[in-house]
């Protein structure tokens, strides 16, 4: 089988490994391995330097080595499919499901489920991330798009990079936000105090999130908010909320240890996802229904009459004006 190939053109001065990490959605270590295996050329010339400084308009060509197939683990769960065609699969990821295999992950993942379904997937980012264009944290539920071929994967990855793919989240936080709209634009890196956490770090990667008030809880101690990601850093929403002394209910890593927070899952849901379809070039939008745990919590602690009107996907998208970009 001929190894897969991909092409990208730079639009700014940037390190080679950083550029490919952003373009392919792989880890820096995986990109370094590709470069060291002589799989990458810049303007037709092979390079083994991960830190090579690229200039605008340079052409980067990646020739991927053949991937060895690994057997899927046994799967005892189902995943809701929101949409599927020859190019993409949009799903509603359940909470507690890890997206892709890793040495520390022992249970079946979303990738294992995809393999059991016999779905043809992109291999652009390697065996362990079959077709995964973007990820959600294990505890976060909601909308995800999967690429079923390399052309779709590349097109969607570019939309992530140029921010034409949009994601809106719903979260229940405490205490409520002070302002109707709160924008946090602060870099995020690995925490120096807890390797399981990320933190605000001046040496980290740029990260920007906007938060909007939706509805206070019946006792006004909590609040349902909408969140928009302008970047996609690990734990971004949780870290930015922690930076203003807010936390998501059920988040026992970044939240408090308050006895009142007995949630078994974090109340964070990737509610709406929009992008340009890689083949039809039409703008498409998908809304992932809330899981029963989050739906029940909202019905119990919030005004149910207002709730569903306020979380209308069209209304939420209109809340986030282009003026905040």
Short mmCIF file of C-alpha atoms in Angstrom, two decimals:
data_model
loop_
_atom_site.label_atom_id
_atom_site.label_comp_id
_atom_site.label_asym_id
_atom_site.label_seq_id
_atom_site.Cartn_x
_atom_site.Cartn_y
_atom_site.Cartn_z
CA UNK A 1 0.00 0.00 0.00
CA UNK A 2 1.31 3.44 -0.88
CA UNK A 3 1.90 5.64 2.17
CA UNK A 4 -0.50 8.56 2.55
CA UNK A 5 0.67 12.07 1.76
CA UNK A 6 -0.42 15.56 2.70
CA UNK A 7 0.51 19.12 1.77
CA UNK A 8 0.31 22.39 3.68
CA UNK A 9 1.39 25.97 2.96
CA UNK A 10 2.49 28.27 5.76
CA UNK A 11 0.85 31.67 6.23
CA UNK A 12 3.23 32.97 8.90
CA UNK A 13 6.74 32.56 10.30
CA UNK A 14 6.60 29.52 12.58
CA UNK A 15 8.62 26.50 13.74
CA UNK A 16 8.15 23.38 11.64
CA UNK A 17 7.11 21.14 14.55
CA UNK A 18 4.64 23.73 15.86
CA UNK A 19 3.15 24.21 12.39
CA UNK A 20 2.62 20.48 11.84
CA UNK A 21 1.28 19.98 15.36
CA UNK A 22 -1.39 22.59 14.66
CA UNK A 23 -2.09 21.38 11.13
CA UNK A 24 -2.35 17.65 11.86
CA UNK A 25 -3.68 17.65 15.41
CA UNK A 26 -0.88 15.35 16.60
CA UNK A 27 1.34 15.67 19.65
CA UNK A 28 4.72 17.38 19.35
CA UNK A 29 6.39 14.01 20.03
CA UNK A 30 4.56 12.35 17.12
CA UNK A 31 5.51 15.19 14.80
CA UNK A 32 9.15 14.94 15.87
CA UNK A 33 9.12 11.22 15.03
CA UNK A 34 7.74 11.94 11.55
CA UNK A 35 10.48 14.52 10.94
CA UNK A 36 13.22 12.24 12.26
CA UNK A 37 11.96 9.45 9.96
CA UNK A 38 12.60 11.74 6.96
CA UNK A 39 8.90 11.96 6.19
CA UNK A 40 8.83 15.75 5.87
CA UNK A 41 10.12 18.05 3.13
CA UNK A 42 10.03 21.85 2.94
CA UNK A 43 9.93 23.34 -0.54
CA UNK A 44 11.01 19.96 -1.89
CA UNK A 45 14.02 19.55 0.41
CA UNK A 46 14.12 16.90 3.15
CA UNK A 47 14.69 18.13 6.68
CA UNK A 48 15.37 16.41 9.99
CA UNK A 49 15.17 19.60 12.07
CA UNK A 50 12.02 19.87 14.19
CA UNK A 51 12.89 23.45 15.10
CA UNK A 52 13.36 24.64 11.52
CA UNK A 53 12.02 28.20 11.20
CA UNK A 54 9.50 28.34 8.37
CA UNK A 55 8.73 31.46 6.37
CA UNK A 56 5.32 32.50 5.02
CA UNK A 57 4.20 30.72 1.81
CA UNK A 58 6.59 27.76 2.20
CA UNK A 59 5.27 24.37 1.09
CA UNK A 60 5.43 21.50 3.57
CA UNK A 61 4.96 17.96 2.29
CA UNK A 62 4.42 14.98 4.62
CA UNK A 63 4.73 11.41 3.40
CA UNK A 64 3.28 9.18 6.10
CA UNK A 65 4.75 5.72 6.76
CA UNK A 66 2.36 2.80 6.52
CA UNK A 67 0.37 2.28 9.69
CA UNK A 68 0.24 -1.09 11.39
CA UNK A 69 -3.27 -2.01 12.35
CA UNK A 70 -3.89 -2.87 15.99
CA UNK A 71 -6.92 -4.93 17.08
CA UNK A 72 -9.78 -3.07 18.71
CA UNK A 73 -10.56 -3.67 22.37
CA UNK A 74 -13.94 -5.15 23.30
CA UNK A 75 -16.65 -2.47 23.28
CA UNK A 76 -19.70 -2.60 25.56
CA UNK A 77 -21.16 0.85 24.89
CA UNK A 78 -22.95 2.73 22.14
CA UNK A 79 -22.36 6.20 20.72
CA UNK A 80 -25.10 8.40 19.26
CA UNK A 81 -24.55 9.26 15.60
CA UNK A 82 -25.80 12.74 14.66
CA UNK A 83 -24.81 12.64 10.97
CA UNK A 84 -22.86 10.46 8.56
CA UNK A 85 -21.92 10.53 4.88
CA UNK A 86 -18.95 9.36 2.81
CA UNK A 87 -16.63 12.02 4.23
CA UNK A 88 -17.55 12.72 7.84
CA UNK A 89 -19.17 11.24 10.91
CA UNK A 90 -20.60 13.53 13.59
CA UNK A 91 -21.24 11.95 16.98
CA UNK A 92 -22.47 12.85 20.46
CA UNK A 93 -19.61 11.59 22.64
CA UNK A 94 -20.76 10.32 26.04
CA UNK A 95 -19.05 11.45 29.21
CA UNK A 96 -16.38 9.07 30.62
CA UNK A 97 -15.35 7.91 27.12
CA UNK A 98 -11.70 8.51 26.18
CA UNK A 99 -11.27 9.55 22.55
CA UNK A 100 -8.13 7.67 21.51
CA UNK A 101 -5.78 4.99 22.93
CA UNK A 102 -2.74 5.91 25.00
CA UNK A 103 -0.33 3.93 27.22
CA UNK A 104 -2.23 5.05 30.33
CA UNK A 105 -5.67 4.14 28.90
CA UNK A 106 -6.72 0.56 29.63
CA UNK A 107 -10.40 0.68 28.63
CA UNK A 108 -11.95 0.77 25.17
CA UNK A 109 -11.94 4.18 23.50
CA UNK A 110 -13.94 6.00 20.85
CA UNK A 111 -11.43 4.77 18.26
CA UNK A 112 -12.16 1.15 19.33
CA UNK A 113 -15.88 1.79 18.84
CA UNK A 114 -15.22 3.20 15.37
CA UNK A 115 -13.16 0.14 14.44
CA UNK A 116 -15.93 -2.22 15.61
CA UNK A 117 -18.40 -0.32 13.45
CA UNK A 118 -16.19 -1.00 10.44
CA UNK A 119 -16.13 2.69 9.58
CA UNK A 120 -13.48 3.66 7.04
CA UNK A 121 -11.32 6.28 8.70
CA UNK A 122 -8.61 8.75 7.87
CA UNK A 123 -5.09 7.65 8.80
CA UNK A 124 -3.70 11.17 8.48
CA UNK A 125 -2.79 11.47 12.14
CA UNK A 126 -1.72 7.90 12.75
CA UNK A 127 -3.23 4.67 14.02
CA UNK A 128 -3.84 5.85 17.57
CA UNK A 129 -5.86 8.88 16.45
CA UNK A 130 -7.80 7.32 13.55
CA UNK A 131 -9.76 10.12 11.89
CA UNK A 132 -9.86 12.24 15.04
CA UNK A 133 -9.81 15.88 13.94
CA UNK A 134 -10.33 17.38 17.41
CA UNK A 135 -10.77 15.86 20.83
CA UNK A 136 -12.92 16.24 23.92
CA UNK A 137 -11.72 15.56 27.45
CA UNK A 138 -12.76 12.18 28.83
CA UNK A 139 -15.41 13.68 31.11
CA UNK A 140 -16.81 16.12 28.55
CA UNK A 141 -19.74 15.00 26.42
CA UNK A 142 -20.98 16.35 23.14
CA UNK A 143 -20.48 16.97 19.44
CA UNK A 144 -17.38 15.71 17.61
CA UNK A 145 -16.63 15.37 13.91
CA UNK A 146 -14.64 12.38 12.61
CA UNK A 147 -12.89 12.42 9.23
CA UNK A 148 -13.51 9.30 7.14
CA UNK A 149 -10.79 9.99 4.59
CA UNK A 150 -7.59 11.99 4.40
CA UNK A 151 -9.01 14.74 2.18
CA UNK A 152 -11.77 15.45 4.71
CA UNK A 153 -9.30 15.28 7.59
CA UNK A 154 -6.97 17.82 6.00
CA UNK A 155 -9.82 20.20 5.13
CA UNK A 156 -11.27 20.06 8.65
CA UNK A 157 -7.84 20.45 10.27
CA UNK A 158 -7.29 23.61 8.26
CA UNK A 159 -10.65 24.95 9.47
CA UNK A 160 -9.58 24.34 13.05
CA UNK A 161 -6.38 26.19 12.33
CA UNK A 162 -7.98 29.23 10.67
CA UNK A 163 -10.86 29.21 13.17
CA UNK A 164 -13.65 28.79 10.61
CA UNK A 165 -14.77 25.72 12.58
CA UNK A 166 -16.73 26.84 15.64
CA UNK A 167 -17.67 25.16 18.89
CA UNK A 168 -20.14 26.24 21.55
CA UNK A 169 -20.28 24.57 24.96
CA UNK A 170 -22.78 24.60 27.81
CA UNK A 171 -21.58 24.47 31.42
CA UNK A 172 -23.01 24.80 34.90
CA UNK A 173 -20.67 26.88 37.03
CA UNK A 174 -20.41 28.31 40.52
CA UNK A 175 -20.38 31.11 41.48
CA UNK A 176 -22.12 33.00 38.64
CA UNK A 177 -20.18 35.29 36.31
CA UNK A 178 -20.08 39.00 37.16
CA UNK A 179 -20.58 40.26 33.61
CA UNK A 180 -22.96 39.25 30.82
CA UNK A 181 -19.94 38.55 28.63
CA UNK A 182 -16.48 37.58 29.84
CA UNK A 183 -13.53 37.11 27.48
CA UNK A 184 -10.33 35.51 28.72
CA UNK A 185 -7.29 35.64 26.46
CA UNK A 186 -4.44 34.10 28.48
CA UNK A 187 -1.87 31.43 27.49
CA UNK A 188 -2.12 27.89 28.86
CA UNK A 189 0.64 25.41 29.65
CA UNK A 190 1.26 22.39 31.86
CA UNK A 191 0.90 23.12 35.59
CA UNK A 192 4.21 23.22 37.46
CA UNK A 193 2.49 21.97 40.61
CA UNK A 194 0.22 19.18 39.32
CA UNK A 195 1.10 17.27 36.15
CA UNK A 196 -2.54 16.26 35.71
CA UNK A 197 -3.55 19.89 35.33
CA UNK A 198 -3.00 22.73 32.94
CA UNK A 199 -2.58 26.31 34.12
CA UNK A 200 -2.23 29.92 33.03
CA UNK A 201 1.40 30.23 31.91
CA UNK A 202 3.14 33.09 30.16
CA UNK A 203 5.29 30.50 28.36
CA UNK A 204 2.26 28.44 27.33
CA UNK A 205 0.22 28.44 24.11
CA UNK A 206 -2.16 31.29 23.34
CA UNK A 207 -5.73 30.52 24.40
CA UNK A 208 -8.94 32.53 24.12
CA UNK A 209 -12.42 31.74 25.44
CA UNK A 210 -15.61 33.76 25.64
CA UNK A 211 -18.26 33.07 28.28
CA UNK A 212 -21.88 34.26 28.19
CA UNK A 213 -24.49 34.22 30.94
CA UNK A 214 -27.60 32.17 30.13
CA UNK A 215 -29.62 31.40 33.26
CA UNK A 216 -29.09 31.51 37.06
CA UNK A 217 -30.08 28.50 39.16
CA UNK A 218 -33.19 28.68 41.31
CA UNK A 219 -31.14 29.59 44.39
CA UNK A 220 -28.78 31.81 42.32
CA UNK A 221 -25.69 29.99 43.62
CA UNK A 222 -24.98 28.44 40.23
CA UNK A 223 -25.34 29.51 36.63
CA UNK A 224 -25.78 27.96 33.20
CA UNK A 225 -23.36 29.58 30.76
CA UNK A 226 -22.42 29.25 27.10
CA UNK A 227 -18.76 29.10 26.10
CA UNK A 228 -17.07 29.68 22.76
CA UNK A 229 -13.57 28.43 22.00
CA UNK A 230 -11.37 30.54 19.78
CA UNK A 231 -8.48 28.11 20.34
CA UNK A 232 -8.42 24.45 21.36
CA UNK A 233 -6.06 23.93 24.28
CA UNK A 234 -6.26 21.03 26.71
CA UNK A 235 -8.72 21.82 29.55
CA UNK A 236 -9.06 25.35 28.14
CA UNK A 237 -12.55 26.17 29.45
CA UNK A 238 -11.77 24.74 32.89
CA UNK A 239 -8.44 26.58 33.21
CA UNK A 240 -9.85 29.92 32.11
CA UNK A 241 -12.76 29.61 34.54
CA UNK A 242 -10.37 28.69 37.36
CA UNK A 243 -8.37 31.84 36.56
CA UNK A 244 -11.41 33.95 37.56
CA UNK A 245 -12.27 31.78 40.59
CA UNK A 246 -15.13 29.91 38.94
CA UNK A 247 -15.47 26.17 38.46
CA UNK A 248 -17.77 23.77 36.66
CA UNK A 249 -20.02 21.59 38.78
CA UNK A 250 -18.63 18.06 38.93
CA UNK A 251 -15.09 19.17 38.03
CA UNK A 252 -13.12 17.70 40.91
CA UNK A 253 -9.74 18.41 39.31
CA UNK A 254 -10.09 22.17 38.87
CA UNK A 255 -13.03 22.72 41.19
CA UNK A 256 -13.38 22.85 44.93
CA UNK A 257 -13.83 19.90 47.26
CA UNK A 258 -17.16 21.28 48.49
CA UNK A 259 -19.44 18.60 49.89
CA UNK A 260 -22.34 20.18 48.01
CA UNK A 261 -20.75 19.18 44.69
CA UNK A 262 -21.50 15.47 44.53
CA UNK A 263 -21.77 15.22 40.75
CA UNK A 264 -20.25 12.07 39.27
CA UNK A 265 -19.49 13.82 35.98
CA UNK A 266 -18.48 17.30 34.96
CA UNK A 267 -21.39 19.40 33.72
CA UNK A 268 -19.63 20.50 30.53
CA UNK A 269 -21.14 19.65 27.15
CA UNK A 270 -19.99 20.42 23.59
CA UNK A 271 -23.44 21.53 22.51
CA UNK A 272 -23.02 22.86 18.98
CA UNK A 273 -20.44 22.40 16.25
CA UNK A 274 -20.31 24.16 12.86
CA UNK A 275 -17.92 24.00 9.92
CA UNK A 276 -17.78 23.95 6.13
CA UNK A 277 -18.42 20.49 4.72
CA UNK A 278 -15.16 19.35 3.07
CA UNK A 279 -16.88 18.16 -0.12
CA UNK A 280 -20.11 20.15 -0.58
CA UNK A 281 -18.50 23.38 0.76
CA UNK A 282 -21.77 24.17 2.50
CA UNK A 283 -21.85 25.47 6.07
CA UNK A 284 -23.22 22.74 8.34
CA UNK A 285 -24.17 22.86 12.00
CA UNK A 286 -24.88 20.04 14.46
CA UNK A 287 -26.36 20.13 17.96
CA UNK A 288 -25.68 17.31 20.44
CA UNK A 289 -28.61 16.64 22.82
CA UNK A 290 -27.79 16.84 26.50
CA UNK A 291 -27.08 13.60 28.36
CA UNK A 292 -29.76 12.58 30.87
CA UNK A 293 -27.55 13.41 33.89
CA UNK A 294 -27.05 17.01 32.78
CA UNK A 295 -30.64 17.39 31.53
CA UNK A 296 -32.02 16.13 34.87
CA UNK A 297 -29.74 18.44 36.84
CA UNK A 298 -30.87 21.47 34.85
CA UNK A 299 -34.54 20.53 35.19
CA UNK A 300 -34.13 20.17 38.96
CA UNK A 301 -32.08 23.30 39.70
CA UNK A 302 -33.14 25.76 36.97
CA UNK A 303 -36.36 27.25 35.59
CA UNK A 304 -37.37 24.65 33.02
CA UNK A 305 -39.76 27.09 31.30
CA UNK A 306 -36.90 29.38 30.31
CA UNK A 307 -34.25 26.73 29.87
CA UNK A 308 -34.93 25.32 26.42
CA UNK A 309 -35.67 28.70 24.88
CA UNK A 310 -32.33 30.02 26.15
CA UNK A 311 -30.31 27.08 24.83
CA UNK A 312 -31.69 27.28 21.30
CA UNK A 313 -28.57 26.75 19.13
CA UNK A 314 -29.37 29.67 16.80
CA UNK A 315 -29.83 31.99 19.77
CA UNK A 316 -26.55 30.90 21.36
CA UNK A 317 -24.61 31.48 18.16
CA UNK A 318 -26.07 35.00 17.89
CA UNK A 319 -24.88 35.77 21.43
CA UNK A 320 -21.27 35.61 20.28
CA UNK A 321 -20.78 38.55 17.95
CA UNK A 322 -17.83 38.82 15.55
CA UNK A 323 -16.84 42.01 17.39
CA UNK A 324 -15.23 39.87 20.10
CA UNK A 325 -12.89 38.07 17.70
#
